[in-house]
């Protein structure tokens, strides 16, 4: 007897849920999830805007490490004075410009298309730090 009553309650709950789900049209669902999506995007944008330029070490880790850690295709290695000194002889600005425009096997901006010129500069400063 008790089990039957329990079963009845369960069935009742399920049928209410089922009806509710059916009553929601596609538009209802869109309307429900839309504000959540908007809030999320707005939050992400605010975050990007307030964070400003990324740190050189972050840019290096994201875009430059693949070649500049072990010296792929003779890329000057991270914080390796022997690799960097001859290049820096032509002046930091020239080296910076080459990184932006690309030089030899080094792709423009090291393939970091969304990096600003200043972020590239910060990444180079990170690579030559302490040499
Ligand atoms: C696909 C590999 C690759 C990636 C990724 C890469 N580089 Fe390079 N980079 C090179 C190579 C190879 C050279 C040496 C080019 C030459 O002198 O012929 C080089 C040289 C440089 C130089 C020296 C330029 C000069 O005037 O001597 C700088 C500065 C530099 N890279 C910065 C960066 C920065 C900053 C990043 C990341 C945003 C980056 N690279 C990503 C391959 C890469």
XYZ file of N, CA, C and O and ligand atoms in Angstrom:
567
model
N 0.837 -1.215 0.000
C 0.000 0.000 0.000
C 0.866 1.258 0.000
O 0.727 2.127 -0.831
N 1.838 1.255 0.953
C 2.735 2.415 1.040
C 3.533 2.570 -0.261
O 3.752 3.657 -0.752
N 3.973 1.454 -0.786
C 4.776 1.479 -2.007
C 3.962 2.058 -3.168
O 4.475 2.847 -3.957
N 2.707 1.673 -3.203
C 1.852 2.182 -4.290
C 1.709 3.699 -4.200
O 1.752 4.404 -5.210
N 1.559 4.179 -2.955
C 1.395 5.616 -2.782
C 2.660 6.336 -3.250
O 2.592 7.346 -3.948
N 3.779 5.765 -2.902
C 5.069 6.344 -3.302
C 5.168 6.402 -4.830
O 5.538 7.407 -5.421
N 4.782 5.290 -5.445
C 4.825 5.199 -6.898
C 3.943 6.268 -7.526
O 4.311 6.923 -8.504
N 2.776 6.463 -6.928
C 1.849 7.460 -7.445
C 2.467 8.847 -7.411
O 2.368 9.606 -8.369
N 3.119 9.170 -6.286
C 3.724 10.500 -6.154
C 4.806 10.685 -7.216
O 4.871 11.676 -7.905
N 5.613 9.653 -7.374
C 6.686 9.732 -8.371
C 6.132 9.961 -9.757
O 6.595 10.816 -10.495
N 5.162 9.173 -10.101
C 4.574 9.309 -11.440
C 4.025 10.707 -11.615
O 4.168 11.322 -12.660
N 3.391 11.187 -10.550
C 2.806 12.528 -10.619
C 3.876 13.561 -10.896
O 3.736 14.390 -11.799
N 4.963 13.492 -10.159
C 6.053 14.459 -10.331
C 6.607 14.375 -11.747
O 6.801 15.378 -12.411
N 6.806 13.163 -12.204
C 7.358 13.007 -13.549
C 6.443 13.576 -14.611
O 6.900 14.235 -15.537
N 5.152 13.325 -14.453
C 4.271 13.824 -15.511
C 4.218 15.341 -15.508
O 4.159 15.963 -16.550
N 4.316 15.956 -14.335
C 4.336 17.421 -14.287
C 5.587 17.935 -15.001
O 5.539 18.833 -15.816
N 6.709 17.309 -14.704
C 7.967 17.724 -15.351
C 7.891 17.544 -16.866
O 8.310 18.393 -17.618
N 7.338 16.423 -17.269
C 7.245 16.132 -18.697
C 6.391 17.173 -19.395
O 6.747 17.668 -20.456
N 5.274 17.524 -18.772
C 4.381 18.509 -19.379
C 5.094 19.859 -19.474
O 5.063 20.517 -20.498
N 5.801 20.210 -18.410
C 6.519 21.497 -18.428
C 7.541 21.543 -19.554
O 7.661 22.520 -20.264
N 8.258 20.449 -19.709
C 9.281 20.414 -20.748
C 8.650 20.548 -22.126
O 9.159 21.244 -22.992
N 7.509 19.889 -22.293
C 6.842 19.956 -23.595
C 6.305 21.348 -23.872
O 6.292 21.799 -25.000
N 5.863 22.017 -22.827
C 5.273 23.336 -23.029
C 6.316 24.381 -23.418
O 5.984 25.404 -23.973
N 7.556 24.108 -23.116
C 8.594 25.074 -23.482
C 8.894 24.962 -24.965
O 9.396 23.952 -25.437
N 8.590 25.973 -25.693
C 8.899 25.961 -27.123
C 10.361 26.336 -27.286
O 11.019 26.745 -26.329
N 10.832 26.263 -28.493
C 12.225 26.622 -28.753
C 12.476 28.080 -28.368
O 13.524 28.430 -27.830
N 11.481 28.934 -28.655
C 11.644 30.358 -28.319
C 11.763 30.570 -26.826
O 12.543 31.402 -26.369
N 10.944 29.792 -26.075
C 11.021 29.909 -24.615
C 12.426 29.583 -24.145
O 13.003 30.269 -23.321
N 12.950 28.505 -24.718
C 14.275 28.049 -24.293
C 15.318 29.108 -24.631
O 16.149 29.475 -23.816
N 15.217 29.651 -25.837
C 16.167 30.696 -26.251
C 16.079 31.885 -25.310
O 17.093 32.429 -24.883
N 14.820 32.287 -25.002
C 14.629 33.445 -24.138
C 15.243 33.184 -22.768
O 15.793 34.087 -22.145
N 15.132 31.950 -22.320
C 15.675 31.625 -21.000
C 17.178 31.665 -20.958
O 17.781 32.130 -20.007
N 17.808 31.131 -21.999
C 19.272 31.042 -21.932
C 19.953 32.323 -22.408
O 21.090 32.572 -22.083
N 19.233 33.161 -23.143
C 19.863 34.353 -23.710
C 20.482 35.289 -22.660
O 21.645 35.662 -22.794
N 19.720 35.651 -21.622
C 20.329 36.591 -20.665
C 21.612 36.048 -20.051
O 22.552 36.785 -19.846
N 21.650 34.736 -19.848
C 22.837 34.134 -19.275
C 24.011 34.328 -20.229
O 25.084 34.758 -19.850
N 23.771 34.053 -21.517
C 24.810 34.226 -22.530
C 25.292 35.664 -22.562
O 26.486 35.927 -22.600
N 24.369 36.613 -22.508
C 24.744 38.027 -22.591
C 25.615 38.433 -21.413
O 26.615 39.104 -21.579
N 25.201 38.019 -20.243
C 25.956 38.383 -19.047
C 27.379 37.835 -19.161
O 28.342 38.519 -18.905
N 27.451 36.595 -19.634
C 28.760 35.951 -19.730
C 29.682 36.719 -20.673
O 30.810 37.034 -20.341
N 29.164 37.069 -21.864
C 29.990 37.766 -22.854
C 30.400 39.137 -22.317
O 31.551 39.530 -22.414
N 29.444 39.830 -21.707
C 29.761 41.150 -21.171
C 30.874 41.030 -20.130
O 31.796 41.827 -20.108
N 30.791 40.007 -19.304
C 31.802 39.810 -18.273
C 33.171 39.556 -18.885
O 34.158 40.129 -18.461
N 33.204 38.723 -19.942
C 34.468 38.391 -20.576
C 35.094 39.628 -21.201
O 36.296 39.843 -21.117
N 34.260 40.470 -21.819
C 34.783 41.680 -22.462
C 35.375 42.613 -21.416
O 36.434 43.174 -21.607
N 34.654 42.764 -20.322
C 35.116 43.665 -19.267
C 36.480 43.206 -18.767
O 37.369 44.002 -18.536
N 36.598 41.893 -18.669
C 37.858 41.328 -18.175
C 39.018 41.675 -19.109
O 40.060 42.124 -18.682
N 38.782 41.501 -20.425
C 39.825 41.783 -21.401
C 40.195 43.268 -21.350
O 41.358 43.625 -21.377
N 39.171 44.117 -21.255
C 39.418 45.549 -21.296
C 40.209 46.009 -20.078
O 41.096 46.838 -20.200
N 39.914 45.416 -18.931
C 40.549 45.907 -17.721
C 41.939 45.299 -17.504
O 42.723 45.825 -16.743
N 42.243 44.191 -18.193
C 43.508 43.532 -17.906
C 44.699 44.226 -18.584
O 45.825 44.012 -18.202
N 44.439 45.037 -19.629
C 45.508 45.792 -20.274
C 46.487 44.892 -21.000
O 46.173 43.734 -21.263
N 47.679 45.408 -21.331
C 48.650 44.577 -22.044
C 49.093 43.392 -21.202
O 49.228 43.506 -19.984
N 49.296 42.275 -21.880
C 49.706 41.072 -21.154
C 51.202 41.131 -20.842
O 51.957 41.820 -21.522
N 51.603 40.401 -19.834
C 53.014 40.405 -19.421
C 53.863 39.720 -20.489
O 53.407 38.794 -21.158
N 55.113 40.172 -20.631
C 56.023 39.584 -21.603
C 56.186 38.090 -21.415
O 56.229 37.337 -22.383
N 56.231 37.663 -20.154
C 56.418 36.236 -19.896
C 55.210 35.423 -20.369
O 55.349 34.288 -20.817
N 54.011 36.047 -20.295
C 52.806 35.355 -20.765
C 52.818 35.218 -22.284
O 52.476 34.168 -22.833
N 53.208 36.306 -22.951
C 53.273 36.276 -24.418
C 54.310 35.229 -24.844
O 54.065 34.420 -25.734
N 55.460 35.261 -24.182
C 56.519 34.296 -24.503
C 55.982 32.872 -24.371
O 56.150 32.046 -25.278
N 55.299 32.608 -23.241
C 54.809 31.250 -22.983
C 53.755 30.837 -24.001
O 53.623 29.664 -24.330
N 53.021 31.810 -24.491
C 51.925 31.501 -25.419
C 52.431 31.386 -26.856
O 52.056 30.467 -27.570
N 53.280 32.331 -27.287
C 53.563 32.427 -28.715
C 55.017 32.178 -29.104
O 55.286 31.877 -30.263
N 55.953 32.333 -28.205
C 57.359 32.308 -28.606
C 58.096 31.054 -28.148
O 59.110 30.689 -28.743
N 57.588 30.427 -27.091
C 58.313 29.335 -26.447
C 58.618 28.180 -27.411
O 59.672 27.564 -27.324
N 57.696 27.930 -28.336
C 57.849 26.787 -29.242
C 59.183 26.837 -29.975
O 59.830 25.804 -30.149
N 59.610 28.017 -30.393
C 60.874 28.128 -31.132
C 62.022 28.636 -30.264
O 63.156 28.212 -30.427
N 61.710 29.579 -29.357
C 62.799 30.265 -28.656
C 63.294 29.551 -27.395
O 64.252 30.008 -26.786
N 62.650 28.457 -26.990
C 63.162 27.751 -25.816
C 64.364 26.890 -26.193
O 65.387 26.931 -25.530
N 64.255 26.134 -27.285
C 65.354 25.250 -27.668
C 66.107 25.743 -28.901
O 67.096 25.148 -29.304
N 65.629 26.858 -29.473
C 66.338 27.421 -30.624
C 66.002 26.752 -31.941
O 66.882 26.484 -32.759
N 64.718 26.501 -32.171
C 64.271 25.908 -33.430
C 64.685 26.817 -34.595
O 64.527 28.039 -34.517
N 65.243 26.252 -35.652
C 65.673 27.000 -36.844
C 66.647 28.126 -36.493
O 66.631 29.186 -37.106
N 67.422 27.904 -35.440
C 68.406 28.894 -34.975
C 67.786 30.128 -34.334
O 68.392 31.204 -34.344
N 66.606 29.992 -33.794
C 66.017 31.107 -33.057
C 66.867 31.374 -31.815
O 67.302 30.425 -31.157
N 67.143 32.649 -31.523
C 67.918 32.941 -30.303
C 67.185 32.432 -29.072
O 65.989 32.676 -28.914
N 67.888 31.699 -28.214
C 67.237 31.019 -27.089
C 66.977 31.954 -25.907
O 67.668 32.950 -25.719
N 65.977 31.571 -25.134
C 65.556 32.365 -23.973
C 66.747 32.690 -23.066
O 67.438 31.783 -22.596
N 66.931 33.968 -22.830
C 67.935 34.477 -21.884
C 69.327 33.862 -22.095
O 70.048 33.591 -21.146
N 69.659 33.646 -23.367
C 70.974 33.114 -23.730
C 71.795 34.258 -24.340
O 71.547 34.687 -25.468
N 72.767 34.734 -23.581
C 73.529 35.919 -23.983
C 74.260 35.702 -25.308
O 74.283 36.586 -26.162
N 74.831 34.519 -25.501
C 75.590 34.252 -26.725
C 74.693 34.356 -27.959
O 75.127 34.783 -29.025
N 73.440 33.969 -27.815
C 72.497 34.031 -28.934
C 72.019 35.468 -29.174
O 71.820 35.887 -30.309
N 71.801 36.195 -28.084
C 71.157 37.512 -28.216
C 72.125 38.657 -28.439
O 71.802 39.609 -29.159
N 73.300 38.587 -27.829
C 74.214 39.738 -27.898
C 74.487 40.213 -29.326
O 74.356 41.408 -29.599
N 74.862 39.310 -30.254
C 75.139 39.800 -31.607
C 73.917 40.467 -32.257
O 74.054 41.414 -33.014
N 72.740 39.970 -31.923
C 71.524 40.538 -32.510
C 71.239 41.917 -31.944
O 70.798 42.821 -32.652
N 71.515 42.060 -30.642
C 71.216 43.338 -29.985
C 72.213 44.427 -30.367
O 71.970 45.606 -30.113
N 73.302 44.022 -31.013
C 74.291 45.031 -31.438
C 73.676 46.034 -32.406
O 74.097 47.180 -32.471
N 72.677 45.608 -33.158
C 72.055 46.547 -34.100
C 71.036 47.458 -33.411
O 70.394 48.275 -34.058
N 70.893 47.308 -32.112
C 69.979 48.174 -31.347
C 68.668 47.465 -31.060
O 68.176 46.695 -31.893
N 68.110 47.740 -29.883
C 66.881 47.053 -29.484
C 65.737 47.319 -30.466
O 64.978 46.425 -30.820
N 65.625 48.574 -30.906
C 64.497 48.924 -31.777
C 64.510 48.128 -33.091
O 63.454 47.747 -33.600
N 65.724 47.884 -33.611
C 65.835 47.129 -34.865
C 65.385 45.677 -34.648
O 64.670 45.094 -35.468
N 65.779 45.132 -33.506
C 65.415 43.753 -33.170
C 63.889 43.653 -32.978
O 63.240 42.712 -33.447
N 63.367 44.655 -32.304
C 61.917 44.725 -32.046
C 61.147 44.777 -33.368
O 60.176 44.056 -33.577
N 61.643 45.627 -34.284
C 60.995 45.785 -35.583
C 61.029 44.467 -36.357
O 60.048 44.078 -36.993
N 62.166 43.767 -36.292
C 62.287 42.483 -36.990
C 61.289 41.465 -36.435
O 60.730 40.664 -37.186
N 61.077 41.512 -35.118
C 60.127 40.576 -34.509
C 58.709 40.895 -34.983
O 57.893 39.997 -35.188
N 58.407 42.180 -35.157
C 57.060 42.575 -35.604
C 56.853 42.195 -37.075
O 55.819 41.641 -37.440
N 57.867 42.459 -37.894
C 57.720 42.233 -39.340
C 58.131 40.835 -39.777
O 57.832 40.427 -40.890
N 58.845 40.135 -38.907
C 59.365 38.824 -39.279
C 60.761 38.975 -39.861
O 61.094 40.011 -40.439
N 61.584 37.965 -39.662
C 62.954 37.975 -40.211
C 63.373 36.533 -40.426
O 63.228 35.690 -39.533
N 63.864 36.202 -41.619
C 64.257 34.824 -41.930
C 63.109 33.864 -41.657
O 61.995 34.066 -42.136
N 63.376 32.841 -40.838
C 62.356 31.840 -40.525
C 61.428 32.298 -39.397
O 60.517 31.572 -38.993
N 61.696 33.502 -38.877
C 60.866 34.032 -37.780
C 59.629 34.693 -38.382
O 59.729 35.653 -39.134
N 58.429 34.115 -38.083
C 57.209 34.674 -38.679
C 56.866 36.038 -38.057
O 57.242 36.289 -36.914
N 56.163 36.920 -38.804
C 55.778 38.217 -38.224
C 55.073 38.024 -36.883
O 54.188 37.174 -36.768
N 55.496 38.804 -35.895
C 54.947 38.741 -34.534
C 55.003 37.314 -33.959
O 54.222 36.970 -33.071
N 55.884 36.486 -34.489
C 55.993 35.118 -33.981
C 54.673 34.383 -34.014
O 54.396 33.560 -33.142
N 53.854 34.706 -35.019
C 52.494 34.148 -35.228
C 51.477 34.632 -34.189
O 50.348 34.163 -34.185
N 51.846 35.545 -33.314
C 50.873 36.046 -32.333
C 50.115 37.211 -32.962
O 50.456 38.378 -32.746
N 49.100 36.872 -33.754
C 48.351 37.880 -34.508
C 47.668 38.917 -33.634
O 47.526 40.073 -34.030
N 47.246 38.516 -32.436
C 46.529 39.470 -31.581
C 47.458 40.183 -30.592
O 47.006 40.862 -29.686
N 48.757 40.029 -30.776
C 49.706 40.739 -29.903
C 49.895 42.164 -30.409
O 50.086 42.384 -31.603
N 49.898 43.108 -29.498
C 50.214 44.489 -29.869
C 51.733 44.592 -29.999
O 52.476 43.721 -29.525
N 52.198 45.679 -30.627
C 53.644 45.885 -30.762
C 54.304 45.931 -29.383
O 55.406 45.422 -29.194
N 53.606 46.545 -28.426
C 54.170 46.650 -27.077
C 54.251 45.293 -26.386
O 55.157 45.052 -25.579
N 53.289 44.423 -26.694
C 53.328 43.086 -26.102
C 54.503 42.283 -26.687
O 55.161 41.515 -25.972
N 54.777 42.490 -27.972
C 55.945 41.842 -28.596
C 57.213 42.358 -27.923
O 58.117 41.578 -27.584
N 57.231 43.679 -27.685
C 58.391 44.288 -27.013
C 58.594 43.655 -25.630
O 59.713 43.288 -25.259
N 57.495 43.504 -24.886
C 57.580 42.923 -23.541
C 58.095 41.483 -23.605
O 58.877 41.055 -22.750
N 57.655 40.757 -24.648
C 58.098 39.366 -24.785
C 59.604 39.315 -25.066
O 60.319 38.467 -24.522
N 60.095 40.256 -25.902
C 61.540 40.291 -26.189
C 62.295 40.661 -24.913
O 63.314 40.041 -24.580
N 61.785 41.650 -24.194
C 62.444 42.053 -22.941
C 62.543 40.863 -21.986
O 63.539 40.684 -21.291
N 61.487 40.039 -21.991
C 61.521 38.834 -21.156
C 62.612 37.879 -21.647
O 63.346 37.284 -20.852
N 62.727 37.763 -22.984
C 63.706 36.806 -23.543
C 65.141 37.240 -23.325
O 66.047 36.402 -23.318
N 65.366 38.575 -23.172
C 66.762 39.042 -23.011
C 67.049 39.474 -21.571
O 68.104 40.004 -21.275
N 66.073 39.223 -20.691
C 66.233 39.633 -19.298
C 67.453 38.955 -18.671
O 67.640 37.758 -18.787
N 68.285 39.764 -18.051
C 69.413 39.228 -17.282
C 70.606 38.762 -18.106
O 71.538 38.185 -17.551
N 70.576 38.994 -19.420
C 71.743 38.508 -20.218
C 72.871 39.537 -20.173
O 72.648 40.679 -19.861
C 58.162 29.485 -35.718
C 59.235 29.711 -34.803
C 59.281 31.043 -34.084
C 58.335 31.585 -33.269
C 56.978 31.009 -32.890
C 58.884 32.826 -32.772
N 60.120 33.035 -33.297
Fe 61.315 34.660 -33.002
N 62.716 33.861 -34.230
C 62.624 32.643 -34.883
C 63.814 32.436 -35.680
C 64.094 31.211 -36.545
C 64.621 33.565 -35.501
C 65.982 33.851 -36.172
C 65.650 34.534 -37.474
C 66.880 34.934 -38.268
O 67.694 35.715 -37.765
O 67.014 34.448 -39.396
C 63.916 34.445 -34.583
C 64.394 35.676 -34.169
C 63.733 36.503 -33.288
C 64.245 37.775 -32.831
C 65.561 38.407 -33.228
C 65.354 39.354 -34.364
C 66.636 39.972 -34.831
O 66.587 41.110 -35.290
O 67.689 39.326 -34.754
C 63.311 38.292 -31.975
C 63.391 39.600 -31.242
C 62.240 37.348 -31.908
N 62.498 36.261 -32.708
C 61.117 37.518 -31.131
C 60.064 36.607 -31.067
C 58.910 36.808 -30.244
C 58.673 38.008 -29.361
C 58.106 35.729 -30.448
C 56.737 35.451 -29.824
C 55.763 36.512 -29.869
C 58.745 34.860 -31.409
N 59.959 35.420 -31.750
C 58.235 33.665 -31.890
C 61.577 31.751 -34.804
C 60.403 31.960 -34.095
